[in-house]
Structure formats: structure tokens, C-alpha cells
XYZ file of C-alpha atoms in Angstrom:
357
model
C 2.724 32.598 -12.238
C -0.046 32.599 -10.165
C -0.358 33.950 -6.912
C -1.823 30.518 -5.902
C 1.690 28.830 -6.814
C 3.177 32.200 -5.553
C 2.532 31.337 -1.889
C 2.448 28.279 -2.424
C 5.777 28.167 -3.119
C 7.651 31.219 -0.722
C 6.261 28.907 1.763
C 7.480 25.659 0.469
C 10.725 27.309 0.213
C 11.470 27.888 4.065
C 8.240 25.242 5.245
C 8.520 22.238 2.982
C 9.587 19.019 3.285
C 13.431 18.653 1.096
C 14.909 15.921 1.889
C 12.916 12.957 1.343
C 14.923 10.219 0.438
C 13.459 9.345 -2.762
C 14.310 13.300 -3.641
C 18.487 12.602 -3.100
C 18.851 12.132 -5.934
C 15.351 12.349 -7.460
C 15.508 9.874 -10.499
C 12.490 8.562 -12.251
C 12.827 5.102 -11.030
C 12.908 6.506 -7.155
C 10.609 9.463 -7.334
C 8.573 6.808 -9.590
C 8.846 4.369 -6.441
C 8.220 6.609 -4.233
C 4.857 7.810 -5.337
C 3.646 4.153 -5.401
C 4.551 3.793 -2.173
C 2.642 6.999 -1.152
C -0.752 5.598 -2.673
C -3.028 5.410 0.660
C 0.530 5.316 2.612
C 1.637 8.304 4.393
C 5.090 9.864 4.260
C 5.781 8.206 7.844
C 5.650 4.651 7.058
C 6.737 4.525 3.705
C 10.228 5.466 4.684
C 11.626 3.071 5.956
C 10.214 0.383 3.014
C 10.908 2.916 0.007
C 15.049 2.773 1.544
C 15.102 -1.007 2.399
C 13.296 -1.581 -1.089
C 16.517 0.504 -2.799
C 19.146 -0.688 -1.513
C 17.981 -4.793 -2.840
C 16.640 -2.882 -5.504
C 18.786 0.080 -6.701
C 17.397 0.682 -10.314
C 14.729 -0.414 -12.384
C 16.759 -3.665 -14.253
C 16.967 -4.506 -10.839
C 13.009 -5.099 -10.302
C 12.290 -6.368 -13.428
C 14.765 -8.637 -13.170
C 13.658 -10.311 -9.530
C 11.442 -12.772 -8.936
C 8.529 -11.796 -8.028
C 8.373 -12.914 -4.899
C 11.432 -11.291 -3.475
C 8.874 -8.148 -4.780
C 6.342 -9.271 -2.202
C 8.744 -10.527 0.867
C 10.075 -6.473 0.599
C 6.916 -4.587 0.634
C 5.284 -7.475 3.223
C 3.634 -4.727 5.481
C 2.722 -2.271 2.800
C -0.528 -3.313 2.434
C -2.973 -3.005 -0.592
C 0.009 -5.151 -3.027
C -1.348 -4.999 -5.472
C 0.689 -1.775 -6.123
C 3.695 -4.023 -6.356
C 2.665 -6.527 -8.517
C 1.571 -3.519 -10.402
C 5.069 -2.199 -10.257
C 7.002 -5.068 -11.204
C 5.067 -5.661 -13.707
C 5.700 -2.609 -15.173
C 8.952 -3.106 -14.716
C 9.019 -5.647 -17.176
C 7.183 -3.461 -19.198
C 9.282 -0.946 -19.489
C 12.311 -3.974 -19.947
C 10.649 -4.586 -22.991
C 9.013 -1.894 -24.365
C 11.106 1.593 -23.085
C 14.183 0.467 -23.101
C 14.742 -0.268 -19.258
C 13.480 3.279 -18.796
C 10.213 5.152 -17.635
C 8.913 6.842 -20.166
C 9.460 11.006 -20.209
C 6.054 11.546 -22.002
C 2.301 11.556 -20.077
C 0.093 9.249 -22.856
C 2.976 6.525 -23.065
C 3.948 6.335 -18.988
C 0.304 6.912 -17.578
C -0.868 3.637 -19.496
C 1.504 1.841 -17.680
C 0.080 -0.506 -14.617
C -0.720 0.800 -11.257
C 0.546 4.885 -12.118
C -2.851 6.211 -13.957
C -2.463 10.577 -14.470
C -2.170 12.001 -11.912
C 1.025 9.413 -10.599
C 2.381 9.738 -14.082
C 1.994 13.431 -13.574
C 4.337 13.440 -9.874
C 6.887 11.318 -11.687
C 7.143 13.766 -14.799
C 6.583 16.853 -12.355
C 9.018 15.609 -10.117
C 11.955 13.689 -12.701
C 11.441 15.820 -15.464
C 9.877 19.284 -14.159
C 7.098 19.195 -16.611
C 4.650 21.439 -16.293
C 2.090 18.507 -15.364
C -0.865 18.549 -13.060
C -1.476 16.567 -9.746
C -4.698 15.054 -7.771
C -3.340 12.775 -4.925
C -5.734 13.076 -1.284
C -3.746 15.509 -0.333
C -4.207 18.194 -3.583
C -7.983 17.337 -3.587
C -8.078 18.541 -0.011
C -6.687 21.891 -0.610
C -8.114 22.501 -3.249
C -12.171 21.566 -2.488
C -10.914 24.419 0.445
C -9.666 27.186 -0.554
C -12.311 27.135 -3.848
C -15.027 26.071 -1.926
C -16.103 23.212 -3.779
C -19.138 20.784 -2.187
C -19.130 17.234 -3.467
C -17.735 14.333 -2.939
C -14.242 14.340 -4.785
C -15.086 10.940 -6.509
C -18.005 11.770 -8.332
C -17.176 12.642 -11.836
C -18.239 16.134 -12.073
C -16.250 16.988 -8.939
C -13.274 14.987 -9.782
C -13.514 16.550 -13.529
C -13.529 20.354 -11.601
C -10.940 19.614 -9.336
C -8.706 18.348 -12.477
C -9.756 21.613 -14.065
C -8.287 24.017 -10.964
C -5.222 21.748 -10.621
C -3.969 22.385 -14.422
C -4.954 26.057 -13.840
C -2.680 26.592 -10.939
C -0.111 24.484 -12.155
C 3.005 27.202 -12.876
C 5.130 26.367 -15.873
C 8.122 25.997 -14.091
C 9.932 25.185 -10.773
C 7.016 22.225 -11.142
C 9.231 19.547 -8.788
C 8.907 22.278 -6.106
C 5.128 23.826 -6.875
C 4.383 19.592 -6.629
C 5.644 19.270 -4.215
C 4.995 22.028 -1.745
C 1.391 21.491 -2.799
C 1.566 18.010 -1.480
C 3.513 19.463 1.518
C 0.711 21.292 2.147
C -2.052 18.939 2.573
C -0.052 16.723 4.099
C 1.399 19.069 7.633
C -0.679 22.143 7.310
C -4.633 21.225 5.588
C -5.115 18.338 6.836
C -8.209 16.144 7.453
C -8.519 16.912 11.096
C -7.412 20.280 12.598
C -6.031 22.201 9.507
C -3.648 24.862 10.717
C -5.339 27.277 8.872
C -2.922 30.171 10.558
C -0.092 28.479 9.365
C -1.100 28.409 5.797
C 0.921 31.198 3.277
C -4.064 30.479 0.780
C -5.579 30.888 3.881
C -6.639 34.779 2.873
C -8.541 33.371 -0.057
C -9.739 30.099 1.241
C -13.318 30.128 1.033
C -13.741 27.301 3.477
C -11.733 29.371 6.130
C -14.240 32.323 5.514
C -17.362 30.690 4.995
C -16.467 27.764 8.575
C -16.311 24.988 6.214
C -12.747 23.603 6.771
C -14.413 20.973 8.875
C -17.410 20.135 5.711
C -14.390 19.348 3.199
C -13.702 18.068 1.309
C -17.144 16.323 1.430
C -16.855 12.249 2.423
C -17.568 9.845 0.524
C -21.989 8.422 1.306
C -21.140 6.131 4.320
C -21.896 1.513 3.703
C -22.416 -0.622 6.354
C -18.980 -2.748 6.408
C -20.062 -5.964 6.826
C -17.592 -8.603 8.731
C -17.125 -11.874 7.293
C -14.937 -14.662 9.872
C -12.418 -16.621 8.308
C -10.242 -19.730 10.357
C -6.748 -19.626 9.859
C -4.565 -22.822 10.445
C -1.669 -22.571 11.850
C 0.154 -26.067 11.092
C 3.587 -26.651 12.343
C 5.637 -29.120 12.187
C 8.154 -30.491 14.532
C 10.641 -28.692 13.559
C 8.501 -25.930 13.502
C 8.547 -25.510 10.292
C 5.090 -23.910 9.280
C 3.132 -24.691 6.848
C 2.167 -21.675 3.551
C -0.202 -21.652 0.549
C 0.090 -19.301 -1.639
C -3.302 -17.384 -2.586
C -5.013 -17.816 -6.108
C -3.616 -14.310 -8.670
C -6.899 -12.553 -8.009
C -8.393 -11.832 -4.178
C -7.054 -10.184 -1.083
C -4.048 -11.360 -0.746
C -3.369 -12.207 -4.091
C 0.182 -14.607 -4.945
C 1.137 -13.516 -1.778
C 2.341 -17.088 0.681
C -0.221 -17.042 3.530
C -1.792 -19.954 6.117
C -5.048 -21.857 4.829
C -8.241 -21.046 6.028
C -11.469 -20.677 4.860
C -14.966 -20.105 6.344
C -14.339 -23.502 9.303
C -11.674 -25.549 10.360
C -12.739 -28.061 7.484
C -13.027 -26.295 5.083
C -9.352 -24.467 6.612
C -8.067 -27.970 6.263
C -9.398 -29.267 3.487
C -6.109 -29.442 1.203
C -4.548 -31.931 3.631
C -4.999 -35.088 4.106
C -7.301 -34.453 7.518
C -6.930 -38.410 9.132
C -2.959 -38.039 8.463
C -2.810 -35.038 10.385
C -5.179 -34.485 13.057
C -4.182 -38.262 14.163
C -0.666 -36.946 14.000
C -1.100 -33.499 16.432
C -2.689 -31.255 18.928
C -4.906 -28.569 17.891
C -5.239 -25.763 20.120
C -7.129 -22.576 19.800
C -5.501 -18.990 19.743
C -6.569 -15.660 20.328
C -9.346 -14.068 17.998
C -8.235 -11.602 15.921
C -9.575 -8.627 13.823
C -8.342 -6.716 10.441
C -9.934 -3.751 8.519
C -10.198 -3.643 4.957
C -11.618 -1.039 3.275
C -15.053 -2.588 2.507
C -15.071 -5.164 5.184
C -14.352 -6.392 8.105
C -12.013 -10.018 8.644
C -12.590 -11.752 12.057
C -10.091 -14.571 12.200
C -10.088 -17.267 14.639
C -5.978 -18.943 14.317
C -6.053 -22.307 15.527
C -2.296 -24.130 15.975
C -1.561 -27.612 14.851
C 0.811 -29.081 16.170
C 2.369 -31.913 13.827
C 4.823 -34.782 14.780
C 5.482 -36.333 11.043
C 3.919 -34.318 8.278
C 2.419 -35.492 5.725
C 3.640 -37.345 2.507
C 4.035 -35.630 -0.381
C 1.780 -31.818 1.278
C 4.665 -30.058 -0.105
C 4.428 -31.789 -3.351
C 2.826 -28.589 -4.688
C 4.317 -25.432 -6.329
C 1.496 -23.772 -3.838
C 1.942 -25.442 -0.793
C 5.495 -25.297 0.950
C 7.238 -25.325 4.469
C 9.254 -22.403 5.611
C 10.849 -22.223 8.543
C 10.930 -19.056 11.155
C 13.629 -17.604 9.502
C 12.403 -17.532 5.881
C 10.028 -15.529 6.899
C 11.073 -12.091 6.028
C 11.514 -12.593 2.825
C 8.635 -14.239 2.411
C 5.528 -11.928 0.839
C 3.361 -12.839 3.631
C 0.239 -9.986 4.412
C 0.721 -8.054 7.298
C -1.607 -10.102 10.152
C -0.658 -12.777 9.445
C 3.139 -12.158 9.397
C 2.062 -10.140 13.055
C 0.057 -13.999 14.056
C 3.114 -16.358 12.673
C 5.893 -13.318 15.425
C 3.061 -14.236 18.039
C 2.751 -17.901 18.554
C 3.590 -19.463 21.043
C 6.250 -22.073 21.751
C 3.902 -24.797 23.252
C 0.525 -24.732 23.392
C -2.157 -27.140 25.855
C -4.600 -29.608 23.459
C -7.843 -28.777 23.239
C -10.982 -29.580 20.896
C -11.786 -26.123 19.257
C -14.648 -24.196 19.764
C -17.996 -25.117 18.218
C -19.473 -21.333 19.298
């Protein structure tokens, strides 16, 4: 065991996180679920979602046999919904191909949807104590600073060097503890901003600390201007308080989630309705605009509430369009901004003309 791993494990024994819910018991299913949830999401955010998920679906078999809508409903609010769809498909593939278990071999595990090399390594290290290096965001930051490695970690040459360094430090024993330790160090001490170098067990040999580069390493991705897209969301509510929702297409943003009719204008948002029927029997109100940021663009949303007395005949005959009462929304997979919007709806709004600005 090299000094890097030795010092890190000694620090972990005193300061590491050893009471996370997926550690007790630390089964392959629970570790896998936590690792997928932790992709691009912080621990404190994940914990309540994890606990709710495993309470509803305690085993891989339960997950495989559950309708995707239920899985998306449990996931709703965590974002990056392709993770949930991959999780569901992965469970089904394990039932079909691996006797209802996650494979315990790297090649087979990494080939499953949504897992990949680093997540597979984290599962095998923590659930089976196999010696595999991981390379998530926290680990990249620790290694780049410790070794003074320049360049954006997304570049192939930089990433290859980070993998080499990660493998060189991964010990052959206490691998589960080491894996948790290096993630904890990045999350708790070697943070993106204001790292607490005085508390770091590796600071004596850290190049970034010695050369004053902690603010520069790892180097960020070259910035691109994020465009803004404008969108109209149409909230159609009937006299019973039900909301009309449409299932999103199988690809693209919010794929297969239930959402509101939308478009770049009121006309395009309402194209799935019989506009003449709906607007002749309703009151239209313009609600406050809001913004929602994705990784690659910002969404500027104008919500409009159409309160109708008599729903359009046969509007819900389409299997991807239906009316939902307010108490049913909690069980649906809804995009986070849509869920927040629906929760904030006023009970009544005065009719007004939509803005043409």
C-alpha cells in the first residue's frame, strides 16, 4: 500500500462517512442505486430519495417488475432522468441475463445501461471489495491537485492520465473503505472552492497546495455561451381541478415523463387540443414567467392557465394524454419545474388576454 492510500485510510478511520444509508447493509443493489443517484448529485440531496426508493423497491427484482412510470415517479426531482430509465432497463436485463443479480465481473457490469467503467468499479469495490479504481468528479479533483495535473479532465489525454494515477493508488485490501475515503476527501475537504488543505492528510505532498494552484486545478471546461430558449406551457384545468398532461416523446428533454402541453407559442402549445372547443369553454390567464437551467441551455417559460368547464370530448383517448387529479401527481414522473409550477397554481385567476410581447 503506497503512502497516498495509507494516509487516506488513516484519515477515513477518523473522519470518513461510515453511516450512509446504502452502507447498512452494503449490498450490490443498494450500492448500485446510490452510485447512479450520486452521479451529478450531492449526498445530502440523494439520501431522502434513496431511502424512499428502497422502501418502495427493496430489491432488484422489485425494480425490474415495476412499471417505468412508477420508477420515474420515485425519481422525480432528482433530475437527469435518463439515469432512472437506465436503472429500470438495467434491472430488467439482469433478470433476463444474470439470474436477477448484478454481475460481479467488471466487463459484464460496465456493459449494462447507465453504469460504465467508474460506476462499475465503485460497485465492485464497495459491494465485493474488489480492487478497481474509480474516477468520479471528486476523485478527479483530488488527483489533479495532488499531482499538479493541468488540462481539462474531459480531454482524452488528461483523462487517461487520471485513470493511470487512480489505478496506481488503489490498494489491494480495504478497497471498499479506500473507495469511500477518496470520494469523501473530495466532497468534504478537497472541495471545488475554498478547500480545507490544513485538514487534508495528503497536503504534505500535494503539488497544488505547494505551488498555490488549488484554485486553478483541475482546469475547468472551456466556456461556451449558454443560449436561452423560450417556451409556452399550457396548463389546462377542468371544473374538477384535474390537470391535462401529455407524456413526452421517448427521446429528448424529459423523455417519457408526464408534462404540460408546450410549444414556442400559445398556438403550438395548444395544437393537440381542439382549440375552438377548449377556448370557447374556458378562461385564459397568463402566469408569472420563470427560468429553468439545463447544462447546455436556459429555458424561459411562460405558463398559461386555461380553466375550462367542459373538457373536449375524447381528448384523453390518446394513451399519452390524460387528466390527473392533484393527489395523483405525486406518483407521476414529472419534470421538477413542472411539479413546482403545478404546486404553485392559484385556485382562481382572473381572465386576461395573453401577452403578445
